[in-house]
DNA sequence: AAGTGCCAGTAAACCAATTTAGTGAGATAC
DNA sequence: GTATCTCACTAAATTGGTTTACTGGCACTT
């Protein structure tokens, strides 16, 4: 008998602090504590003060699980990325996390590792944890599980991809601006032979970068042999392979633009091995402006896309649907890009014969 | 009347799938569904089959929050790191996450950003989400909130630091082995003047690396002027500053070892700027063997500490306390380190006069 | 044929919060 | 002086699972 009623009588010492402990301590009801915590305005000022004092004294904080269960809000957002070891993503995560945490959300990171099964398992994990929204920062809308996210009406945000349902937003990046600046920068230096190493073209973002490049080239009346448009895969190794491919060609470009910085760093590496100097023999431009770009040799001229902006836009796009009244609309943001000139770009070889001559060491 | 009982009668269409939906569908009791899901062995085989079939057909999965609430187990582990943009950590996260996910845990990442207030706020977040264990991969045991973790008896694991309570394990890294290999590698090449750039010495790990270096130097009878032991902070910029400091000295070392790879990459950068060639003019060794080490110019000779091993050890150390019967013991693992020789180390200048001569371009 | 296990099923307690319906006290209206 | 209206408070239902105590049916003992 006594043991049966134990739960309400005496605390099994190691128990977590309860909302009813606070209520008891502040000598008010449980509901009043709840209302105080949730800042319902009707609570009497003096009572609220007493409650806050008790909360502070007991060092209490509410149980997130219980809260999530009853309110139906997990306060968790999912963040789907390609691969955490690609330096672009940690910078993105940092931005997304800080703004999420500021707003009392926790984030769950899923790395799709560029393959569909891992992506499916990521999405399942997110579903099981009842995420309130998902920022998809990796490619691939395919897959039945993603449909499940949509069918559960979970808000999502994609980059550059078209939303397949309501409560799904798209973030548009203005690749044109930055890439045009890059091409014009090269052209102004005197370059006429410019190659471009693409990313994995399944990704819409990579198509858009390539198209922006081709468009900018056309604008200034330059043509591009199709051998000068090799495909990388946004990894360092892929950049190395693509550049090796270019080096095997009869006619070399005097400048190479890359779909991202990791590719460009791979390019730098291959050029250094081949004994070609950057920028004296060949100029290189990256894309993203990852932290590392400033520290490679030579420091990389690159198109900057602010990860902080991207993260913030992604969060706000989600918030509109998660918290707001906006239940059906889909929103679009334009993320700007700008060229950052460092030391991997210079005059093409031959134009300043006294200072730079093509020498293979 | 009718509306009052609605909840149990008809579903408000958009409601989440319930365990009782499954029970109804499989024509068994709720308890049986629960037992089946949790693989209680006493469940009748045919019944279990029916339940699994229903689960699959309805595409049901249990509500994690409700489960966590009643079972008292959140299946969330905390991972405290210094800074996600330091490439060491993404690699660590990758390892820790993959093993955690394999075991049905989710991880919550907290970046302490090298300052105590952020660390406190991270710990508070972890507490609020009811983490079952925390892997502390950054320095600083101080702070009342960390005591709170300990006082709540939440299992933790530290690297190189002494546990302040039971249910707290320590991971020991065998710095000696790898660093000795590095020093002996340099000595074998002919180096006698070796500098060492430390990390932030508040961290026990950094002290240990430094001590391992000093010990190895002593072993082979070399002395070190104290100007050759400048402090970095494990960032690239810190490495640059420390190397600039060394370059201002009257007598230069012929080799520099670094407390981590980011420091070494900063060193390479400063040396390149100063017109010193690596390894012809000066040899450089890093520590960690981050992915990037292979791709800098020249590829970095470095001491490898497997992030995967570290992550696995951390997870297992936590698991013992979280799941196991081991309620009070503290465990210790030895994580091995080995030298990886690449191209940033070579003979000291002057020893092979025909091939390498000290030239400042 | 009665007694004893052994399982599966039922119903209810429980976890820690939110939220709704209902209550009671004080203020205002008539 | 009583009726009515606020408004803040309390009590209880609810969320979706797990778990326990209890019940009932079937098989095996003796």
XYZ file of C-alpha atoms (C1' of nucleotides) in Angstrom:
782
model
C 0.000 0.000 0.000
C 2.626 2.483 1.098
C 4.907 1.546 -1.737
C 2.095 1.938 -4.204
C 1.524 5.550 -3.349
C 5.210 6.335 -3.030
C 5.411 8.283 -6.274
C 3.379 11.172 -5.001
C 4.570 11.081 -1.418
C 8.340 10.934 -1.431
C 10.730 11.632 -4.245
C 13.065 8.752 -5.202
C 15.915 11.199 -4.493
C 17.514 11.147 -7.931
C 14.408 12.317 -9.710
C 14.388 15.164 -12.160
C 12.945 18.430 -10.980
C 9.263 18.674 -11.797
C 7.007 21.534 -12.692
C 5.017 20.507 -9.614
C 8.107 20.913 -7.475
C 8.247 24.493 -8.615
C 4.511 24.897 -8.008
C 4.885 23.511 -4.523
C 7.889 25.701 -3.800
C 6.192 28.867 -5.081
C 2.896 27.833 -3.500
C 0.927 28.200 -6.720
C -0.709 25.761 -9.093
C 1.054 23.837 -11.830
C -0.858 25.748 -14.476
C 0.329 29.052 -13.108
C 3.924 27.928 -13.345
C 3.350 26.807 -16.918
C 1.699 30.086 -17.815
C 4.496 32.046 -16.191
C 7.143 30.135 -18.090
C 5.292 30.621 -21.341
C 4.789 34.287 -20.553
C 1.024 34.277 -20.759
C 0.274 37.943 -20.004
C -2.688 37.352 -17.721
C -0.564 35.968 -14.885
C -0.495 38.172 -11.810
C 2.789 40.077 -11.561
C 3.550 39.195 -7.970
C 2.794 35.552 -8.545
C 4.979 35.493 -11.619
C 7.799 37.016 -9.645
C 7.415 34.363 -6.978
C 7.444 31.642 -9.663
C 10.565 32.970 -11.336
C 12.253 33.169 -7.976
C 11.430 29.534 -7.253
C 12.597 28.498 -10.696
C 15.907 30.226 -10.107
C 16.294 28.842 -6.604
C 15.523 25.284 -7.617
C 17.476 25.669 -10.841
C 14.573 24.208 -12.728
C 14.042 23.977 -16.443
C 11.163 22.315 -18.274
C 11.442 18.854 -19.767
C 11.796 19.322 -23.488
C 10.404 15.907 -24.342
C 7.222 16.380 -22.372
C 6.824 19.820 -23.812
C 7.332 18.545 -27.332
C 4.875 15.729 -26.786
C 2.027 17.827 -25.583
C 2.613 20.887 -27.710
C 3.319 18.913 -30.838
C 6.387 21.042 -31.412
C 9.802 19.435 -31.188
C 11.727 22.659 -31.734
C 14.117 20.656 -33.879
C 15.103 21.570 -37.411
C 16.802 19.200 -39.822
C 19.773 20.220 -41.908
C 20.598 17.971 -44.815
C 24.104 18.459 -46.157
C 26.263 16.518 -48.557
C 29.300 15.783 -46.481
C 30.528 17.374 -43.321
C 34.186 17.096 -44.268
C 33.668 19.467 -47.179
C 34.665 22.820 -45.596
C 31.738 24.598 -47.188
C 29.309 22.806 -44.916
C 30.821 23.424 -41.493
C 30.677 27.119 -42.269
C 27.071 26.741 -43.290
C 26.286 24.679 -40.214
C 27.866 27.293 -38.006
C 25.614 29.977 -39.414
C 22.491 27.863 -39.331
C 23.138 26.579 -35.856
C 23.784 29.951 -34.334
C 20.591 31.469 -35.643
C 18.618 28.349 -34.776
C 19.931 28.280 -31.227
C 19.197 31.972 -30.821
C 15.603 31.079 -31.555
C 15.535 28.073 -29.260
C 15.713 25.442 -31.939
C 18.048 22.523 -31.963
C 19.405 21.209 -35.234
C 19.848 17.679 -36.466
C 22.447 17.264 -39.155
C 22.130 14.601 -41.802
C 24.985 13.866 -44.189
C 23.723 12.363 -47.404
C 27.228 11.456 -48.550
C 26.102 11.906 -52.125
C 24.108 8.695 -52.195
C 20.416 8.017 -52.102
C 20.323 5.296 -49.416
C 22.135 7.489 -46.863
C 19.817 10.302 -47.759
C 16.788 8.117 -47.147
C 18.127 7.037 -43.786
C 18.813 10.656 -42.870
C 15.265 11.625 -43.681
C 13.938 8.743 -41.658
C 15.949 9.900 -38.669
C 14.576 13.390 -39.079
C 11.034 12.068 -39.290
C 11.475 9.942 -36.197
C 12.643 12.939 -34.227
C 9.680 14.960 -35.480
C 11.616 17.783 -37.024
C 9.506 20.860 -37.608
C 11.316 21.826 -40.784
C 14.174 20.745 -43.001
C 16.793 22.780 -44.823
C 17.949 20.720 -47.778
C 21.409 21.931 -48.672
C 22.285 18.984 -50.821
C 21.004 17.780 -54.123
C 18.339 15.230 -54.913
C 14.630 15.779 -54.430
C 13.993 12.200 -55.419
C 12.957 9.383 -53.134
C 9.705 8.328 -51.499
C 10.832 9.384 -48.047
C 11.229 12.928 -49.199
C 7.691 12.756 -50.439
C 6.768 11.637 -46.999
C 8.247 14.816 -45.558
C 6.158 16.782 -48.003
C 3.018 14.744 -47.400
C 3.334 15.318 -43.666
C 3.353 18.945 -44.553
C 6.758 19.508 -43.004
C 8.183 22.835 -44.166
C 11.305 22.559 -46.263
C 13.700 24.851 -47.998
C 15.816 23.987 -51.026
C 18.619 25.780 -52.776
C 18.076 26.431 -56.461
C 15.613 23.554 -56.818
C 11.923 23.840 -57.530
C 9.646 23.035 -54.613
C 7.335 20.087 -55.250
C 4.712 21.113 -52.686
C 3.374 23.998 -50.604
C 5.175 24.941 -47.411
C 8.362 24.399 -49.373
C 10.531 27.373 -50.224
C 13.361 27.841 -52.643
C 16.463 29.879 -52.039
C 17.770 31.412 -55.217
C 21.413 32.358 -55.481
C 22.394 35.113 -57.850
C 25.272 33.272 -59.499
C 25.232 35.670 -62.431
C 26.595 38.664 -60.580
C 29.665 37.071 -59.003
C 30.562 34.872 -61.931
C 30.205 37.746 -64.357
C 32.562 39.739 -62.162
C 35.026 36.878 -62.306
C 34.888 36.539 -66.061
C 35.153 40.280 -66.573
C 38.041 40.460 -64.135
C 39.899 37.872 -66.218
C 38.968 39.576 -69.454
C 40.184 42.921 -68.137
C 43.528 41.319 -67.331
C 43.721 40.211 -70.953
C 42.552 36.596 -70.773
C 40.757 35.266 -73.831
C 41.093 31.545 -73.182
C 39.123 30.654 -70.082
C 38.165 27.134 -69.042
C 35.508 26.179 -66.492
C 35.445 23.080 -64.299
C 31.865 22.213 -63.411
C 30.506 20.520 -60.323
C 28.317 17.426 -60.375
C 25.715 18.446 -62.912
C 22.887 16.487 -61.318
C 22.767 19.424 -58.955
C 20.785 22.282 -60.279
C 23.157 24.681 -58.490
C 26.024 23.366 -60.564
C 24.127 23.737 -63.802
C 23.335 27.306 -62.835
C 26.963 28.106 -62.117
C 28.019 26.681 -65.439
C 25.251 28.522 -67.262
C 26.176 31.767 -65.548
C 29.740 31.257 -66.746
C 28.734 30.475 -70.310
C 26.402 33.436 -70.346
C 29.082 35.820 -69.078
C 31.525 34.519 -71.637
C 29.018 35.098 -74.390
C 28.349 38.597 -73.140
C 31.921 39.596 -73.862
C 31.969 37.690 -77.123
C 34.220 34.792 -76.166
C 33.813 31.225 -77.414
C 34.685 28.075 -75.502
C 35.808 24.743 -76.990
C 33.899 22.019 -75.202
C 37.108 20.376 -73.941
C 37.476 23.418 -71.735
C 34.369 22.493 -69.769
C 35.379 19.354 -67.912
C 33.323 18.013 -65.023
C 34.585 17.922 -61.457
C 32.558 16.750 -58.515
C 33.171 19.555 -56.032
C 35.845 17.564 -54.234
C 39.520 18.358 -54.187
C 40.337 15.095 -55.912
C 37.767 15.779 -58.616
C 39.362 19.157 -59.262
C 42.734 17.499 -59.615
C 41.390 15.004 -62.141
C 39.664 17.680 -64.180
C 42.764 19.856 -64.295
C 44.925 16.901 -65.323
C 42.451 16.381 -68.130
C 42.904 19.983 -69.243
C 46.688 19.739 -69.085
C 46.601 16.870 -71.550
C 44.993 19.104 -74.194
C 46.963 20.547 -77.091
C 45.817 24.082 -76.481
C 45.816 25.242 -72.867
C 43.574 27.947 -71.472
C 45.264 30.845 -69.687
C 42.707 30.876 -66.930
C 40.484 28.338 -65.173
C 37.323 29.087 -63.277
C 35.935 26.467 -60.935
C 32.474 25.609 -59.718
C 33.715 25.658 -56.132
C 36.809 26.319 -54.048
C 37.664 22.707 -53.301
C 37.915 22.134 -57.041
C 40.117 25.210 -57.400
C 42.392 23.997 -54.615
C 42.764 20.706 -56.458
C 43.616 22.680 -59.570
C 46.286 24.648 -57.717
C 47.750 21.412 -56.478
C 47.983 19.880 -59.967
C 49.467 23.063 -61.406
C 52.099 23.198 -58.668
C 53.025 19.578 -59.396
C 53.215 20.316 -63.109
C 55.583 23.182 -62.420
C 53.186 25.827 -63.641
C 53.102 29.026 -61.642
C 49.892 30.697 -60.545
C 49.101 33.359 -61.658
C 52.132 33.915 -63.920
C 51.445 30.898 -66.124
C 47.781 30.393 -65.488
C 45.093 32.148 -63.475
C 42.614 30.354 -61.245
C 39.276 31.472 -59.802
C 37.226 29.520 -57.302
C 33.682 29.786 -56.024
C 32.292 29.969 -52.450
C 35.173 31.728 -50.685
C 35.615 29.130 -48.017
C 37.818 30.140 -45.124
C 40.672 28.130 -46.532
C 40.704 30.031 -49.835
C 42.617 32.838 -48.218
C 45.322 30.503 -47.001
C 46.173 28.295 -49.924
C 49.154 29.135 -52.090
C 48.618 31.533 -53.751
C 45.576 32.963 -51.960
C 42.633 32.196 -54.147
C 40.663 34.734 -56.127
C 37.123 33.492 -55.707
C 33.465 34.369 -55.867
C 32.092 34.878 -52.406
C 28.724 33.484 -51.419
C 28.093 34.254 -47.796
C 27.317 31.111 -45.864
C 25.944 33.235 -43.079
C 23.473 34.840 -45.498
C 22.527 31.506 -46.937
C 22.013 29.996 -43.497
C 20.001 32.943 -42.316
C 17.812 32.934 -45.397
C 17.242 29.200 -45.001
C 16.254 29.634 -41.398
C 13.919 32.516 -42.081
C 12.319 30.649 -44.952
C 11.603 27.784 -42.592
C 10.476 29.991 -39.766
C 7.801 31.605 -41.885
C 6.136 28.244 -42.264
C 6.991 26.746 -38.888
C 5.927 29.629 -36.695
C 4.107 31.986 -38.938
C 0.684 32.296 -40.346
C 2.052 31.753 -43.843
C 0.706 28.274 -44.317
C 0.831 27.791 -48.048
C 2.983 30.389 -49.780
C 6.425 29.665 -51.112
C 9.047 32.314 -50.730
C 12.153 33.153 -52.651
C 15.248 35.004 -51.586
C 18.048 36.270 -53.770
C 21.448 35.483 -52.238
C 24.105 37.811 -53.651
C 27.566 36.747 -54.830
C 30.613 38.964 -55.284
C 34.125 38.495 -56.575
C 36.957 38.543 -54.053
C 40.247 39.253 -55.798
C 43.320 37.685 -54.251
C 46.530 36.491 -55.841
C 45.621 33.534 -58.013
C 44.691 35.763 -60.931
C 47.032 37.918 -63.013
C 47.948 38.849 -66.556
C 48.024 35.993 -69.017
C 51.510 34.737 -69.929
C 53.245 36.673 -72.696
C 51.529 39.954 -72.014
C 54.217 41.130 -69.610
C 57.247 39.362 -70.995
C 59.782 41.090 -68.769
C 58.186 40.085 -65.518
C 56.810 36.680 -66.281
C 58.065 34.088 -68.698
C 56.763 30.613 -69.163
C 59.322 28.358 -67.565
C 58.967 24.772 -66.643
C 61.221 24.090 -63.692
C -21.196 15.594 -25.948
C -20.192 14.217 -29.312
C -17.373 16.708 -29.694
C -16.142 15.941 -26.232
C -15.482 12.315 -27.032
C -14.150 13.052 -30.502
C -10.557 12.288 -29.675
C -11.169 8.625 -29.210
C -13.828 8.224 -31.856
C -12.754 9.876 -35.048
C -9.340 11.071 -36.093
C -8.938 14.769 -36.996
C -7.596 13.582 -40.363
C -4.154 15.158 -40.158
C -3.186 13.376 -36.973
C 0.003 11.470 -36.555
C -0.196 7.712 -36.720
C -0.737 6.182 -33.305
C 0.354 2.978 -31.673
C -3.362 2.313 -31.231
C -3.883 2.683 -34.951
C -1.437 -0.117 -35.413
C -3.115 -2.151 -32.690
C -6.480 -1.668 -34.327
C -5.130 -2.524 -37.756
C -3.366 -5.679 -36.553
C -6.293 -6.561 -34.279
C -4.109 -6.919 -31.210
C -3.700 -4.936 -28.023
C -1.574 -1.826 -27.661
C 0.693 -3.655 -25.265
C 1.354 -6.330 -27.824
C 2.365 -3.758 -30.394
C 4.671 -2.146 -27.897
C 6.168 -5.499 -26.944
C 6.642 -6.415 -30.586
C 8.394 -3.166 -31.390
C 10.644 -3.529 -28.402
C 11.315 -7.146 -29.304
C 10.136 -8.650 -26.058
C 10.773 -12.349 -26.743
C 7.535 -13.675 -25.260
C 5.400 -12.303 -28.091
C 3.803 -14.978 -30.241
C 5.548 -15.304 -33.584
C 2.439 -15.108 -35.706
C 1.126 -12.150 -33.794
C 4.436 -10.356 -34.128
C 4.391 -11.000 -37.846
C 0.922 -9.506 -38.078
C 2.041 -6.472 -36.108
C 5.101 -5.906 -38.278
C 2.961 -6.221 -41.354
C 0.581 -3.576 -40.068
C 3.477 -1.337 -39.136
C 4.857 -1.622 -42.631
C 1.483 -1.107 -44.276
C 0.633 1.935 -42.229
C 4.211 3.162 -42.440
C 4.172 3.723 -38.723
C 7.024 4.626 -36.440
C 6.871 5.392 -32.743
C 6.900 8.927 -31.449
C 10.391 9.506 -30.125
C 9.330 12.215 -27.702
C 6.689 10.075 -26.044
C 9.093 7.195 -25.864
C 11.795 9.355 -24.349
C 9.381 10.785 -21.844
C 8.143 7.524 -20.469
C 11.341 5.530 -20.726
C 13.499 8.318 -19.387
C 15.898 7.756 -22.257
C 16.306 10.460 -24.866
C 18.729 8.511 -27.041
C 20.604 11.746 -27.571
C 24.317 12.169 -26.969
C 26.050 15.507 -26.705
C 29.279 16.277 -28.508
C 31.167 19.304 -27.293
C 33.746 20.569 -29.740
C 35.805 23.719 -29.983
C 34.841 25.059 -33.351
C 33.230 23.350 -36.268
C 35.236 25.264 -38.868
C 38.436 23.660 -37.647
C 38.721 20.687 -40.043
C 39.732 18.358 -37.250
C 36.252 18.432 -35.824
C 34.126 17.655 -38.865
C 36.175 14.503 -39.278
C 35.611 13.671 -35.646
C 31.923 14.450 -35.914
C 31.624 12.213 -38.931
C 33.061 9.283 -37.016
C 31.060 9.914 -33.891
C 27.844 10.481 -35.747
C 28.085 7.370 -37.846
C 28.637 5.081 -34.894
C 25.987 6.876 -32.855
C 23.411 6.587 -35.616
C 24.234 2.917 -36.086
C 23.216 2.491 -32.458
C 20.082 4.580 -32.738
C 21.404 7.634 -31.010
C 21.115 11.150 -32.266
C 23.870 13.637 -31.548
C 23.695 17.238 -30.495
C 26.749 19.276 -31.348
C 27.840 22.158 -29.190
C 30.612 24.488 -30.303
C 32.301 26.120 -27.353
C 34.184 28.587 -29.569
C 36.996 28.617 -27.035
C 35.086 30.694 -24.533
C 33.428 29.837 -21.273
C 30.055 31.564 -21.805
C 29.380 29.712 -25.069
C 30.396 26.516 -23.382
C 27.956 27.136 -20.568
C 25.165 27.800 -23.010
C 26.022 24.622 -24.908
C 25.841 22.585 -21.749
C 22.528 24.157 -20.849
C 21.164 23.188 -24.262
C 22.362 19.639 -23.747
C 20.765 19.498 -20.313
C 17.481 20.815 -21.634
C 17.396 18.119 -24.271
C 18.169 15.483 -21.664
C 21.279 14.084 -23.264
C 22.209 10.673 -21.971
C 25.917 11.294 -22.238
C 28.409 13.897 -23.366
C 31.682 13.564 -25.230
C 33.801 16.556 -24.320
C 36.262 17.048 -27.139
C 37.276 20.528 -26.137
C 39.099 21.908 -23.159
C 37.818 23.310 -19.916
C 36.311 21.278 -17.114
C 35.530 24.462 -15.235
C 32.124 26.014 -14.796
C 29.164 25.278 -12.552
C 27.068 23.922 -15.414
C 29.570 21.204 -16.047
C 29.282 20.297 -12.402
C 25.589 20.084 -12.987
C 26.147 17.495 -15.687
C 28.235 15.532 -13.243
C 25.808 15.961 -10.372
C 22.993 14.666 -12.539
C 25.169 11.670 -13.019
C 25.286 12.106 -16.777
C 28.081 9.987 -18.242
C 30.853 11.956 -19.862
C 34.090 11.284 -21.618
C 37.063 13.614 -21.782
C 40.255 13.541 -23.780
C 43.427 13.650 -21.710
C 41.725 15.312 -18.776
C 41.142 13.834 -15.347
C 37.545 12.916 -14.589
C 36.076 14.830 -11.666
C 33.383 12.276 -10.891
C 32.273 8.686 -11.417
C 30.571 7.759 -14.681
C 33.166 9.952 -16.343
C 35.811 8.369 -18.508
C 39.060 9.628 -19.886
C 40.465 8.885 -23.298
C 44.219 8.834 -23.285
C 46.106 9.486 -26.481
C 49.557 8.021 -26.864
C 51.239 11.193 -28.075
C 54.663 9.799 -27.247
C 54.752 7.237 -30.022
C 53.886 9.483 -32.957
C 55.825 12.505 -31.791
C 58.885 10.422 -31.037
C 58.656 9.043 -34.568
C 58.517 12.586 -35.883
C 61.510 13.764 -33.895
C 63.524 10.689 -34.801
C 62.564 11.068 -38.445
C 63.959 14.616 -38.385
C 67.039 13.549 -36.474
C 67.700 10.765 -38.948
C 67.577 13.312 -41.760
C 70.245 15.272 -39.933
C 68.240 17.932 -38.140
C 69.636 19.184 -34.831
C 67.749 22.441 -34.534
C 64.060 21.661 -34.115
C 61.432 24.117 -32.937
C 57.943 23.287 -31.662
C 54.848 25.436 -31.892
C 52.470 24.562 -29.084
C 48.688 24.752 -28.977
C 46.733 26.647 -26.351
C 48.373 25.353 -23.185
C 45.247 25.556 -21.074
C 44.391 22.315 -22.810
C 45.948 19.342 -21.204
C 46.234 17.718 -24.655
C 48.480 20.526 -25.788
C 50.665 20.253 -22.735
C 50.984 16.551 -23.393
C 51.985 17.093 -27.003
C 54.592 19.597 -25.973
C 55.877 17.328 -23.224
C 56.066 14.405 -25.622
C 58.147 16.562 -27.943
C 60.489 17.752 -25.197
C 60.851 14.204 -23.944
C 61.680 12.859 -27.394
C 64.219 15.625 -27.913
C 65.848 14.794 -24.635
C 65.965 11.116 -25.520
C 68.238 11.835 -28.423
C 70.255 14.348 -26.452
C 69.128 17.564 -28.099
C 68.588 20.858 -26.299
C 66.046 23.522 -27.150
C 66.364 27.260 -26.566
C 63.086 28.446 -25.143
C 62.515 30.887 -28.022
C 61.966 27.803 -30.137
C 58.853 26.891 -28.227
C 56.376 29.601 -29.201
C 52.685 29.268 -28.514
C 50.095 28.930 -31.250
C 46.413 28.440 -30.641
C 45.643 25.583 -33.031
C 44.299 27.948 -35.657
C 45.899 28.707 -38.977
C 46.344 32.345 -38.042
C 47.953 31.374 -34.755
C 50.434 29.188 -36.629
C 51.280 32.087 -38.896
C 51.925 34.379 -35.959
C 54.097 31.842 -34.189
C 56.173 31.192 -37.289
C 56.656 34.907 -37.879
C 57.932 35.081 -34.349
C 60.458 32.363 -35.077
C 61.579 34.050 -38.284
C 62.495 37.172 -36.328
C 65.027 35.220 -34.256
C 68.755 35.445 -34.903
C 69.247 31.722 -35.097
C 66.661 29.809 -37.098
C 65.739 26.163 -36.544
C 66.020 23.834 -39.534
C 62.762 22.094 -38.693
C 59.485 23.016 -37.029
C 57.049 20.625 -35.451
C 53.543 21.808 -34.747
C 50.943 20.880 -32.175
C 48.370 20.451 -34.933
C 47.991 20.566 -38.698
C 46.233 23.906 -38.915
C 49.235 25.446 -37.192
C 51.550 23.690 -39.640
C 49.546 24.967 -42.596
C 49.917 28.493 -41.227
C 53.628 27.849 -40.942
C 53.821 26.715 -44.567
C 52.025 29.847 -45.599
C 54.416 32.155 -43.753
C 57.418 30.291 -45.106
C 56.132 30.580 -48.663
C 55.629 34.288 -48.195
C 59.119 34.653 -46.774
C 60.533 32.898 -49.817
C 61.746 29.902 -47.841
C 61.311 26.550 -49.514
C 59.892 23.516 -47.758
C 61.605 21.119 -47.219
C 64.810 22.417 -48.821
C 65.238 25.356 -46.457
C 63.179 24.201 -43.543
C 61.222 21.051 -42.668
C 57.730 21.107 -41.183
C 55.770 18.417 -39.331
C 52.145 18.703 -38.309
C 49.911 16.756 -35.975
C 46.470 15.165 -36.537
C 46.709 14.309 -40.222
C 43.580 16.113 -41.254
C 42.343 15.370 -44.736
C 43.751 18.617 -45.989
C 47.314 17.788 -44.919
C 47.741 15.660 -47.993
C 46.773 18.478 -50.293
C 48.672 21.512 -49.082
C 51.884 22.511 -50.779
C 54.040 20.574 -50.119
C 52.005 17.654 -48.748
C 52.496 17.720 -45.017
C 54.464 15.165 -43.057
C 52.358 14.756 -39.954
C 51.515 12.578 -36.993
C 48.311 10.726 -37.575
C 45.725 10.361 -34.863
C 42.725 8.530 -36.212
C 39.579 10.541 -35.724
C 37.568 7.422 -36.364
C 39.357 5.614 -33.529
C 38.936 8.565 -31.230
C 35.251 8.863 -32.046
C 34.678 5.159 -31.608
C 36.502 5.085 -28.298
C 34.511 8.072 -27.083
C 31.254 6.429 -28.058
C 32.122 3.123 -26.450
C 33.265 4.864 -23.294
C 29.896 6.558 -23.089
C 27.958 3.446 -23.994
C 29.423 1.498 -21.117
C 27.838 3.922 -18.703
C 24.701 4.767 -20.656
C 23.581 1.251 -21.477
C 25.779 -1.018 -19.469
C 25.878 -2.309 -15.980
C 29.106 -0.409 -15.357
C 27.644 2.267 -13.154
C 30.667 3.667 -11.383
C 33.926 2.615 -13.014
C 36.007 4.935 -15.119
C 37.681 3.496 -18.150
C 40.751 4.447 -20.083
C 41.664 3.757 -23.697
C 44.994 4.269 -25.388
C 44.616 5.922 -28.800
C 47.687 5.270 -30.955
C 49.483 7.875 -33.065
C 51.835 7.228 -35.990
C 54.006 9.360 -38.225
C 52.907 9.825 -41.831
C 55.832 10.942 -43.966
C 55.007 13.172 -46.912
C 57.018 15.887 -48.571
C 57.351 18.675 -46.058
C 60.377 17.062 -44.422
C 63.826 16.625 -45.941
C 67.509 17.047 -45.265
C 68.501 20.213 -43.434
C 69.994 22.956 -45.644
C 73.714 22.641 -46.292
C 73.879 18.909 -45.980
C 73.275 18.353 -49.688
C 74.809 21.501 -51.151
C 74.502 20.433 -54.767
C 70.761 19.908 -54.688
C 69.558 22.557 -52.292
C 71.020 25.948 -51.523
C 69.532 28.634 -49.364
C 68.188 31.239 -51.719
C 65.784 33.995 -50.979
C 63.845 34.773 -54.107
C -10.994 -33.526 -12.680
C -8.764 -30.153 -10.077
C -4.360 -27.671 -9.674
C -0.546 -25.235 -11.682
C 2.062 -22.699 -15.095
C 2.549 -19.949 -18.913
C 1.328 -16.441 -22.081
C -1.391 -12.909 -24.248
C -4.707 -9.441 -23.549
C -6.971 -5.552 -20.903
C -7.029 -1.590 -18.359
C -4.873 1.774 -15.979
C -0.853 4.232 -14.065
C 2.862 6.910 -15.415
C 6.181 10.256 -17.638
C 6.134 16.020 -17.506
C 4.453 19.166 -19.540
C 0.135 22.202 -21.974
C -4.473 23.553 -22.163
C -9.343 23.682 -21.315
C -13.267 23.794 -18.510
C -14.778 25.178 -14.369
C -14.445 27.790 -9.810
C -14.352 31.478 -6.624
C -13.301 36.094 -5.197
C -13.574 40.898 -5.965
C -15.485 44.663 -8.600
C -19.139 46.812 -10.839
C -24.103 47.490 -12.081
C -28.758 48.031 -10.992
C -28.227 44.025 -1.460
C -28.166 40.959 -4.965
C -26.931 39.811 -9.809
C -23.431 39.846 -13.196
C -19.023 40.186 -15.106
C -14.075 39.725 -14.947
C -10.068 37.480 -14.338
C -6.722 34.717 -12.247
C -6.561 30.443 -10.337
C -7.239 25.228 -9.799
C -8.359 20.676 -11.375
C -8.439 17.558 -14.853
C -7.903 15.967 -19.597
C -4.550 15.259 -22.979
C -0.222 13.895 -25.596
C 1.830 8.801 -27.240
C 4.137 5.775 -25.700
C 5.897 1.932 -21.702
C 4.873 -0.920 -18.048
C 2.531 -3.240 -14.375
C -1.198 -5.652 -12.139
C -4.673 -8.381 -13.152
C -7.660 -11.593 -15.926
C -8.587 -15.441 -18.817
C -7.593 -19.400 -21.748
C -5.005 -23.321 -22.839
C -1.877 -27.147 -21.839
C 0.305 -30.105 -18.830
C 0.529 -32.575 -13.995
C -0.992 -35.682 -10.830
